[in-house]
XYZ file of C-alpha atoms in Angstrom:
549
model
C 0.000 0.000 0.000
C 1.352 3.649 -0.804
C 2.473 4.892 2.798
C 0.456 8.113 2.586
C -2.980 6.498 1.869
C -2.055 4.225 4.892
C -0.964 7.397 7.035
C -3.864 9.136 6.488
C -6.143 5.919 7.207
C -4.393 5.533 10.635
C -5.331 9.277 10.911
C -0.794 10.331 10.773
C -2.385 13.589 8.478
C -4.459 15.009 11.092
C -3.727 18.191 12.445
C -2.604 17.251 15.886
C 0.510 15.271 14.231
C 1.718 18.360 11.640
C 4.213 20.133 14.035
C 6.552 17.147 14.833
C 6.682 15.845 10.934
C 6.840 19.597 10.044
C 9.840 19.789 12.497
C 11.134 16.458 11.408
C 10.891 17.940 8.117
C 12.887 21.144 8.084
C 15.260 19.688 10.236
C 16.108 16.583 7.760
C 15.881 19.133 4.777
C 18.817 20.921 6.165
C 20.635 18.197 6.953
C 20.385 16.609 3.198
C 21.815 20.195 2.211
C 25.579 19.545 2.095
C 25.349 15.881 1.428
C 23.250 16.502 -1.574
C 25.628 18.820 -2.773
C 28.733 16.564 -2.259
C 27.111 13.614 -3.564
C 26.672 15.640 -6.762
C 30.297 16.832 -6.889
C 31.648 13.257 -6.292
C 29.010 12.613 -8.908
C 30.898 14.371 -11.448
C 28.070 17.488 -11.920
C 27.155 20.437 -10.371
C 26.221 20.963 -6.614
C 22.904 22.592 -7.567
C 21.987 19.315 -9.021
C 22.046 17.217 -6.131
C 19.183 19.822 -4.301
C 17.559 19.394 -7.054
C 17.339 15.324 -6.434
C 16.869 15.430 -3.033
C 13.443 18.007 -3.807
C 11.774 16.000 -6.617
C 13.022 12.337 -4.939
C 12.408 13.410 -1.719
C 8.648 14.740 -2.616
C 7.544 11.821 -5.154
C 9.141 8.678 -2.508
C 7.163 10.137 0.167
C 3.982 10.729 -1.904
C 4.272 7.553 -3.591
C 6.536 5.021 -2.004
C 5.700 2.066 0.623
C 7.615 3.156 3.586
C 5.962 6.267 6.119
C 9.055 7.911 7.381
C 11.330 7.508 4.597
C 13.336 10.371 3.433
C 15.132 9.697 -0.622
C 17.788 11.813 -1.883
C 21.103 11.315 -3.458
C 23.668 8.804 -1.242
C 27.011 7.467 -1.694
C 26.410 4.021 -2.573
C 25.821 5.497 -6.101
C 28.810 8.156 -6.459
C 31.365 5.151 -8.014
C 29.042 4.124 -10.844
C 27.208 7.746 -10.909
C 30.792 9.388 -11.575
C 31.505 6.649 -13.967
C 28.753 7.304 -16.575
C 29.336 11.214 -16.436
C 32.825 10.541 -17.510
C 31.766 8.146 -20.330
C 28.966 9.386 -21.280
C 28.216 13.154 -20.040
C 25.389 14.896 -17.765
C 22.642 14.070 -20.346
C 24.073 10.305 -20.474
C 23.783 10.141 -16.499
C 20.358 11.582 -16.810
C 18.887 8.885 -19.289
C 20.976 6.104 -17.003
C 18.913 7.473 -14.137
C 15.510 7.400 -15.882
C 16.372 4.035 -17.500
C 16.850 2.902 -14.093
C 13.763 4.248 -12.728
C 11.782 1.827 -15.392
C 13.341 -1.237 -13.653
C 13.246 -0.434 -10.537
C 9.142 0.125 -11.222
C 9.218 -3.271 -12.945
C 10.950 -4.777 -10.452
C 8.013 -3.487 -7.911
C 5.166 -4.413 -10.151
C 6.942 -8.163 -10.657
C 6.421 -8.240 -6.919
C 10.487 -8.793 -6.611
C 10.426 -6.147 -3.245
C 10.375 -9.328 -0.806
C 13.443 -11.079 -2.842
C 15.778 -7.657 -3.102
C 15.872 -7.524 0.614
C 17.576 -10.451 0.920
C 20.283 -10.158 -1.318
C 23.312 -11.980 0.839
C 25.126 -9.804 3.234
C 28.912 -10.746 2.218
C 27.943 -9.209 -1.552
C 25.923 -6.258 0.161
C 28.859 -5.433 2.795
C 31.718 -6.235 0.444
C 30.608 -3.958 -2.797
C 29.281 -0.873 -0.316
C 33.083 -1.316 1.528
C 34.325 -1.065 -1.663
C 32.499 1.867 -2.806
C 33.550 3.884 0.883
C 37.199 2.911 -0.199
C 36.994 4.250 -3.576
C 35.306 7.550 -2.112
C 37.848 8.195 0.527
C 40.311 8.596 -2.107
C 38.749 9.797 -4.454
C 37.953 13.046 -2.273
C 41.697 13.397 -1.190
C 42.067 15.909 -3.735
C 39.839 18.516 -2.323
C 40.672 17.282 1.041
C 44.324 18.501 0.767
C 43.815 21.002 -2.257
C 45.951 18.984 -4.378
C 46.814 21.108 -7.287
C 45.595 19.431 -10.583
C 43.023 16.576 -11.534
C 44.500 13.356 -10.922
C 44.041 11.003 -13.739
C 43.943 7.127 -14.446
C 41.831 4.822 -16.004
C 42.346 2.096 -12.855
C 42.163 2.774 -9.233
C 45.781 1.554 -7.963
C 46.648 4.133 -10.926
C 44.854 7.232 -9.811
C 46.091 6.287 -5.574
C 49.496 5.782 -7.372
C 49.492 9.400 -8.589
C 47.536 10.927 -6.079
C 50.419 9.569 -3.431
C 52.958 11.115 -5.626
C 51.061 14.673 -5.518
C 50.586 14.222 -1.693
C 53.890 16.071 -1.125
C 52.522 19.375 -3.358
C 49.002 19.755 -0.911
C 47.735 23.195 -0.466
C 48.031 23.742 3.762
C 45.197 26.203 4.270
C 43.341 23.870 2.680
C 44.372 20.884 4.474
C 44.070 22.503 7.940
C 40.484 23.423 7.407
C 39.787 20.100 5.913
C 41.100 18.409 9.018
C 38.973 21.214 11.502
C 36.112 20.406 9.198
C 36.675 16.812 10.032
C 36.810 16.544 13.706
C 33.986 18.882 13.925
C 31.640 16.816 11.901
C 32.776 13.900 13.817
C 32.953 15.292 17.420
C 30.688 18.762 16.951
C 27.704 17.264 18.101
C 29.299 15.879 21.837
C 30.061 19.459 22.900
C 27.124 20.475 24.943
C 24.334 22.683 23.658
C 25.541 21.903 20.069
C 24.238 17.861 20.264
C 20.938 18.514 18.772
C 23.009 20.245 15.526
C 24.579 17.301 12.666
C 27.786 16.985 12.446
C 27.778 17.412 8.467
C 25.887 20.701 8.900
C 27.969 22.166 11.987
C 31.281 21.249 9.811
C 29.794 23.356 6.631
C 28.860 25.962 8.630
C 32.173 26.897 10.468
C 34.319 26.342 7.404
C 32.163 28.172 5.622
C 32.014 31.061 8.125
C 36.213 30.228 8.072
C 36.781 31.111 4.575
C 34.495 33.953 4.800
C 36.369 35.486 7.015
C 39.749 34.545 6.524
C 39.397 34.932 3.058
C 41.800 32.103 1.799
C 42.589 32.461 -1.619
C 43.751 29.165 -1.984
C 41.374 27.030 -0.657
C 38.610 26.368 -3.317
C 35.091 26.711 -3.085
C 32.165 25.675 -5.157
C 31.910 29.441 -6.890
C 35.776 29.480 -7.510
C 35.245 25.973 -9.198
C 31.978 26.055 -10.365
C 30.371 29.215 -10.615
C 27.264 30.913 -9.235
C 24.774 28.104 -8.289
C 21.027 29.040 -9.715
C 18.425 30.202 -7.447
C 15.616 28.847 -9.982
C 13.880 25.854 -10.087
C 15.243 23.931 -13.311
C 12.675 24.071 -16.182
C 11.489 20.399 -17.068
C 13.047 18.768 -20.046
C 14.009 15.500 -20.944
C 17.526 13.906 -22.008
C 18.576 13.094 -24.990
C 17.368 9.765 -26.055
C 18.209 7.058 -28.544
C 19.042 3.194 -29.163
C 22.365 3.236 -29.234
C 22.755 5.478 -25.841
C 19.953 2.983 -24.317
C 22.123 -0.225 -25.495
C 25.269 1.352 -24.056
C 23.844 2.377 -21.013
C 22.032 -0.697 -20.114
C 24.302 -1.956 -17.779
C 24.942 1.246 -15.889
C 21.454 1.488 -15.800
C 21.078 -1.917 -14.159
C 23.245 -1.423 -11.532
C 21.330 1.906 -10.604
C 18.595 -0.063 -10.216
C 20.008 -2.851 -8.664
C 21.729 -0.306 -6.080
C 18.846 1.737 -5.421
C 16.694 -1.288 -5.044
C 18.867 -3.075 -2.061
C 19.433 0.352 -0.096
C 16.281 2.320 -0.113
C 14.682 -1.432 1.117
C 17.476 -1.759 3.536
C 17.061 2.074 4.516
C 12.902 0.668 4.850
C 13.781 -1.853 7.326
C 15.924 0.528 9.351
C 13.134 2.441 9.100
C 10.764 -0.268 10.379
C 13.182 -1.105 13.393
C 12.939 2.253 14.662
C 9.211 3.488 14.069
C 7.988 -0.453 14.762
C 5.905 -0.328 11.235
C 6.149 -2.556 8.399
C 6.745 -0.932 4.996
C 5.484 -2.316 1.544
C 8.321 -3.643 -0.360
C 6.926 -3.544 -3.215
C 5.480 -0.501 -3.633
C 8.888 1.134 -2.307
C 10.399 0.090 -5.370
C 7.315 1.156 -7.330
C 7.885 4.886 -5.560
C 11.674 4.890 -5.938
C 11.182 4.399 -9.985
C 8.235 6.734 -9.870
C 11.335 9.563 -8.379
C 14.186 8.531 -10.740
C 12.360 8.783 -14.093
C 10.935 12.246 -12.926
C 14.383 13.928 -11.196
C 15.996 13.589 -14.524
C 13.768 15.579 -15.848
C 14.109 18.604 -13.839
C 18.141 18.153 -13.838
C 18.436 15.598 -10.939
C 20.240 11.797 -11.148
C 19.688 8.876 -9.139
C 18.062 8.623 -5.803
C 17.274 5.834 -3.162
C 16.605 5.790 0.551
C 19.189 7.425 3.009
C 19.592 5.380 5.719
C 20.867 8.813 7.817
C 18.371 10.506 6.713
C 15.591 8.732 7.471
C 17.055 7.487 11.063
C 17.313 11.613 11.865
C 13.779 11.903 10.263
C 12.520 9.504 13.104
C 14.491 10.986 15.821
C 13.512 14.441 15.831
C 9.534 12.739 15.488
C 8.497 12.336 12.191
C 5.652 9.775 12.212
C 4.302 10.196 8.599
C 5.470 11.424 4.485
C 4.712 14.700 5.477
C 7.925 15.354 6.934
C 9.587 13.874 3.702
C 7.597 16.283 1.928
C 8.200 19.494 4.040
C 11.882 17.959 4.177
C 11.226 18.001 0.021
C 9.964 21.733 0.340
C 12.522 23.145 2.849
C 15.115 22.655 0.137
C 13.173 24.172 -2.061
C 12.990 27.425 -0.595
C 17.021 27.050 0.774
C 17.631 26.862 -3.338
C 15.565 29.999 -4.252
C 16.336 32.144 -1.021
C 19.834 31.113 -0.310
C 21.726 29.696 -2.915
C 23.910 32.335 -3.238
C 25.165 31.785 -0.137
C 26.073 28.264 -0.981
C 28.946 29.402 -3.748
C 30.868 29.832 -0.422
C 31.186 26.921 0.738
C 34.730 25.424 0.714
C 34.965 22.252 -1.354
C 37.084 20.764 1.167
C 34.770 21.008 3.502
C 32.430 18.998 1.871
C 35.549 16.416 0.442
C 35.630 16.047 4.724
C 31.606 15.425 4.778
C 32.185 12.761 2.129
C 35.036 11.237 4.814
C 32.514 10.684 7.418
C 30.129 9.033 5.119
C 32.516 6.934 3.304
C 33.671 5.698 6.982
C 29.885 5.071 8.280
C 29.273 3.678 4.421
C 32.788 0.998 5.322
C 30.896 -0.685 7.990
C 34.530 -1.570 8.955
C 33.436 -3.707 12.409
C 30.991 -5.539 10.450
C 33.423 -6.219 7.325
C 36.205 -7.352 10.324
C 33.787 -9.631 11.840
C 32.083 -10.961 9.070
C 35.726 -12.044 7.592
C 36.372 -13.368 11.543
C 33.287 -15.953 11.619
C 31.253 -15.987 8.628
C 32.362 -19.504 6.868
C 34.805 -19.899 4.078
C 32.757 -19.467 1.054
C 30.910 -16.458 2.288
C 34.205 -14.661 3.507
C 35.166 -15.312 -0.175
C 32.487 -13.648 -1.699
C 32.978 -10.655 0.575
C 36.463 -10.818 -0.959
C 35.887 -10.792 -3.961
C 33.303 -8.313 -4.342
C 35.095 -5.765 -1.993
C 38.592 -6.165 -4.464
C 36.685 -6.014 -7.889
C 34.678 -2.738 -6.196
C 37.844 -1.393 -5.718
C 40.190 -2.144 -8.481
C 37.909 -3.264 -11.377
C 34.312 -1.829 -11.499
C 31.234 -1.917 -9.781
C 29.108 -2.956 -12.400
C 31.440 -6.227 -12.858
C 31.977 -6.283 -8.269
C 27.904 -6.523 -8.200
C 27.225 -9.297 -10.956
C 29.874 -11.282 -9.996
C 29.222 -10.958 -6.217
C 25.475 -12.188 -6.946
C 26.429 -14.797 -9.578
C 29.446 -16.242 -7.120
C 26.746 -15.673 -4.149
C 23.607 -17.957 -6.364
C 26.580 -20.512 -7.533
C 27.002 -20.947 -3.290
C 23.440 -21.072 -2.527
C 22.753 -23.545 -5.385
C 25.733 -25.692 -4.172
C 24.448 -26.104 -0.839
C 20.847 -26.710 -1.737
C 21.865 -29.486 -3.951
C 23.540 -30.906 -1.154
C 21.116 -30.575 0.852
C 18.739 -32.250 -1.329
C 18.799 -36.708 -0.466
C 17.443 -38.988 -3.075
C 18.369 -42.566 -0.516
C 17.122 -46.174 -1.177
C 14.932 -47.344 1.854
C 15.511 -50.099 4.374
C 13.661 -52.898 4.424
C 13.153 -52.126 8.224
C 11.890 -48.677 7.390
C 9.628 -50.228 4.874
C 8.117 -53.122 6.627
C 7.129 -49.987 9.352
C 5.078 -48.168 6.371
C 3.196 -51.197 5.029
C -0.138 -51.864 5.535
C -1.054 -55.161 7.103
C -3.313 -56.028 4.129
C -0.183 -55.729 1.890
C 2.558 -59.025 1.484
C 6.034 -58.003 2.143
C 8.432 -56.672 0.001
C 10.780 -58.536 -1.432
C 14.325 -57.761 -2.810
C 13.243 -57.249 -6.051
C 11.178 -53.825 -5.157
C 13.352 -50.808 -4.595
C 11.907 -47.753 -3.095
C 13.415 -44.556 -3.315
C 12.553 -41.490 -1.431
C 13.305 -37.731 -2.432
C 13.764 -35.655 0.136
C 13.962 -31.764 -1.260
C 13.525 -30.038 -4.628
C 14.136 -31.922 -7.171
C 15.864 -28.808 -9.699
C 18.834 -28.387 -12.017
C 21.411 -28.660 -9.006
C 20.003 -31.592 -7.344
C 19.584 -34.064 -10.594
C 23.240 -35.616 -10.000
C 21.631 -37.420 -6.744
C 18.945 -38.759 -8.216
C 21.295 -40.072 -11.434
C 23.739 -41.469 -8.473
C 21.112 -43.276 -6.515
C 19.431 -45.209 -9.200
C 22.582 -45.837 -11.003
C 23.772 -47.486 -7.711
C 21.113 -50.451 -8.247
C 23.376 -53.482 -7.837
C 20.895 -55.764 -9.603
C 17.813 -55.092 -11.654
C 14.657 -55.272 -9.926
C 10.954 -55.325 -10.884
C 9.595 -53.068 -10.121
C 10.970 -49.285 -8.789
C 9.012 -46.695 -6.634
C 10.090 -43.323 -6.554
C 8.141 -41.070 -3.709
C 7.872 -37.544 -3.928
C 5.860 -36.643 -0.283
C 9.236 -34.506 0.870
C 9.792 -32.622 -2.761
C 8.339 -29.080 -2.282
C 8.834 -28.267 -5.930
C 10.929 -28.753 -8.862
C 11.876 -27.175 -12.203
C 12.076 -28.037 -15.830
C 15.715 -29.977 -15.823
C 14.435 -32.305 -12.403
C 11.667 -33.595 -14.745
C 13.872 -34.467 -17.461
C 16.128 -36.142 -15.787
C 12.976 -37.741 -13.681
C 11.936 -38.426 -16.976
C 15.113 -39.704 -19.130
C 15.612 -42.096 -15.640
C 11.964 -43.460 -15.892
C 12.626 -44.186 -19.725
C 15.876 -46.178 -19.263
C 14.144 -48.040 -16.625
C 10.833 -49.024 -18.405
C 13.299 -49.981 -21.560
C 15.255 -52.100 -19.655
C 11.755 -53.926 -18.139
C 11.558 -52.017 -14.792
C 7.934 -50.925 -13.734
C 8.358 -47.446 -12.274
C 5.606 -45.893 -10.360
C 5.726 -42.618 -8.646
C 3.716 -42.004 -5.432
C 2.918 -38.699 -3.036
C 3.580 -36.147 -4.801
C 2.338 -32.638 -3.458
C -0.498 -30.798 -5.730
C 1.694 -28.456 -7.627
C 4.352 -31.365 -8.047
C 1.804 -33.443 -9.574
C 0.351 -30.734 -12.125
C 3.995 -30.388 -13.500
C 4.285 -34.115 -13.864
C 0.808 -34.212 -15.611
C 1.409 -31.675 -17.726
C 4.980 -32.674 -18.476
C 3.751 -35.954 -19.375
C 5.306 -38.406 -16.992
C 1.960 -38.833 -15.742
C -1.070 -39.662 -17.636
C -4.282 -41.051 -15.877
C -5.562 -43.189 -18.604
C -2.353 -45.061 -18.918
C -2.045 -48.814 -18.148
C -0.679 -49.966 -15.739
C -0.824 -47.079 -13.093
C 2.694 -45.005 -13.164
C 1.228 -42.644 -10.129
C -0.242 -43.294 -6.648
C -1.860 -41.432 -4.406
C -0.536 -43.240 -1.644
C 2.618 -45.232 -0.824
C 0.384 -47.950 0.653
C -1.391 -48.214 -2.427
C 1.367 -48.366 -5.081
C 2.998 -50.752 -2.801
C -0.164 -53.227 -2.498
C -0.263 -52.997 -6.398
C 3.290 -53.905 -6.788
C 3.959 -56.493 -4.531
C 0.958 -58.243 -5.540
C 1.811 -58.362 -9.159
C 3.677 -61.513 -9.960
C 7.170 -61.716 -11.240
């Protein structure tokens, strides 16, 4: 259900709640101020551009998404592969990515795939966002220490190569505000009467108020570097579009999605913790591609759920979208009234912001731990993804990470599926007194677990194992919850060499949606004589046994 139809049925709209989600609101909305403008630097495009996200994202998640107190907005995770398509491709080619993106991720809601994208594994979720903090902390170094000219490389070891040469040339004005921008967005809010105040926003504002003052030529801000920043609202218009920029940005697009997808539903359960509701998964995604096809076309790129964001949004009270929305509108009227203002910011002031968040982003106790006790395969994964984040791409770090994390899953479901002959002992328990006993040459096998494309091996193995041939063969399904397309062929090309080779195979138990798939893929037919299907072990075995040799 869309959270604000389900907020205003539990009677969250009502006048008596508007002055905590209003304060909620402006509060978060001035809080999203520098990070959306350093998330849009890192981004490779102008600050302006990242308000201009965080209004239209903000505004159409919390109108239309399935979580109450969410607040959406530009966030690291996406700054690797956001930065890598404005290289390639330019601002217009980011801006199609985006919208492209925003299409899946409504797909993906409408498909009903909310419930599955929460659960992508942890060791590719920790390892490719650990990554991506690495590859922002260095990435930021050169505003951090003013370094004097764009660093360049095509791989990462080659830009941290020549960004470690450069170290010795940093700018020291620079550098010492950096580093008093740092520790006060880290410590700023323990110093008494300034804990209600974020640390991001408390660091902007004193190095701001720094350079103002001081006047330090050297130390760039974002007018030196990028001009005046517009106080208007950006004019709709739409990207330029065609199939070859659609083919080529495919996979960027993708891994928008795939990004957005995991974190704003992460950022929902977060969310969920805190407030004790329970967010739609579904029509989160649904709400997230509803905000990424539209911010493109007022300027903005790709949005998701901030974790932060949201978490402050609850703190300070927010029990409904309308603070998302006044947090929406707050930035609205910061861009038309006060963007001026913002050309003074110093850029490494914000390069210090991005610091903190690539740090929180790391998740370095968890990463630690998880390598400590998680079990070989899954501290392999982590691995991997983390080094391909890092020194390959993203794009490749994420599909691998989910293909290598499947591969493991599929691995230990297989061997966790059991296709075992039965004792007599076990046997003679089952029959019914009205039936003769079994005799040697009756095999039973039972399945225990899907019977899919990882698990046919087992069944191969167990009725290749036959040391003589018998009779007669029963295969029971009772413990097979389901099974796919390549488990009935091989059920089938098994039943075949039998039946050629004189064996009567009959299959018994199977659930109700087992047995449609073997009806309609044939193995079972009603009218066919004699009986290949029982209802009942008791009854396939009575029909069996009786028959003589």
């Amino acid at each position: 259900m869309i959270a604000i139809v389900e907020a205003t049925r539990a009677g969250l709209l009502r006048r008596e709640h508007w002055s905590r989600n209003i304060v909620a609101g402006i509060i978060v909305g001035i809080v999203a101020l520098p990070l959306a403008m350093a998330f849009a630097i890192a981004s490779g495009v102008r600050p302006e551009r990242g308000i201009y996200t965080a209004i239209v994202a903000g505004l159409t998640v919390s109108l239309f998404g399935g979580c109450r107190i969410q607040i959406a907005g530009p966030t690291g995770a996406f700054i690797v592969i956001l930065a890598a398509v404005t290289a390639r491709h330019g601002v217009d080619g980011l801006l199609l990515a985006t919208a492209m993106a925003g299409l899946i991720l409504i797909t993906l809601g409408l498909a009903g795939f909310g419930s599955v994208l929460r659960f992508i594994p942890d060791p590719v979720v920790t390892g490719f966002t650990a990554g991506i903090a690495v590859v922002i902390w260095i990435g930021q170094w050169r505003d951090f220490f003013g370094l004097p000219a764009m660093v360049s490389g095509e791989h990462f070891h080659e830009r941290l190569w020549a960004l470690l040469k450069t170290l010795p040339h940093l700018d020291l004005p620079t550098t010492t505000l950096a580093l008093g921008s740092l520790l006060i967005a880290v410590y700023g809010p323990r110093i008494p009467h300034l804990a209600r105040i974020p640390g991001p926003l408390l660091a902007m504002v004193v190095a701001t108020t720094a350079q103002t003052v001081a006047g330090l030529d050297s130390v760039a801000t974002i007018s030196s570097t990028f001009g005046a920043i517009s106080s208007e609202f950006p004019i709709p218009s739409l990207p330029a579009i065609s199939f070859d920029r659609i083919v080529s940005l495919l996979p960027s697009a993708f891994t928008i999605a795939m990004l957005g997808a995991i974190e704003s539903l992460l950022s929902a359960v977060v969310a969920d913790n805190l407030a004790g509701t329970r967010h739609d998964s579904n029509q989160e995604l649904i709400g997230q591609g509803i905000a990424n096809v539209i911010a493109p076309i007022f300027g903005g790129f790709a949005a998701t759920g901030a974790i932060a964001r949201t978490a402050t949004n609850f703190r300070n009270g927010a029990t409904s979208p309308l603070a998302g929305i006044v947090h929406a509108l707050t930035l609205l009227v910061i861009l038309l009234v006060l963007a001026p203002l913002a050309g003074r910011i110093p850029l490494c002031a914000l390069a210090a912001i991005l610091f903190v968040v690539a740090w929180n982003m790391s998740e370095t106790r968890r990463f630690l731990e998880m390598v400590r006790t998680a079990p070989g395969a899954d501290v392999a994964i982590l691995l991997i993804t983390f080094l391909l984040t890092v020194f390959a791409d993203l794009v490749i770090a994420v599909n691998v990470g989910v293909i290598l994390a499947m591969l493991l899953f599929v691995r230990r479901m297989a061997n966790a599926v059991k296709v075992r002959r039965q004792t007599d002992t076990e046997l003679d328990s089952q029959r019914a007194p009205n039936v003769p006993p079994i005799t040697d040459d009756v095999a039973v096998f039972v399945i225990e677990g899907p019977l899919f494309f990882g698990a046919v091996d087992q069944l191969e193995q167990a009725l290749d194992e036959l040391t003589h041939q018998p009779r007669a063969v029963i295969i029971r399904l009772p413990q097979v919850p389901f099974l796919d397309i390549t488990g009935i062929q091989a059920l089938g090309t098994e039943i075949q060499a039998l039946e050629k080779r004189g064996v009567r195979v009959a299959l018994t138990e199977a659930r109700s949606n087992v047995l449609r798939k073997l009806v309609r893929a044939g193995l079972i037919r009603k009218s066919a004589h004699p009986l290949r299907y029982y209802r009942t072990f008791a009854d396939g075995l009575a029909d069996l046994v009786s028959v003589t040799p």
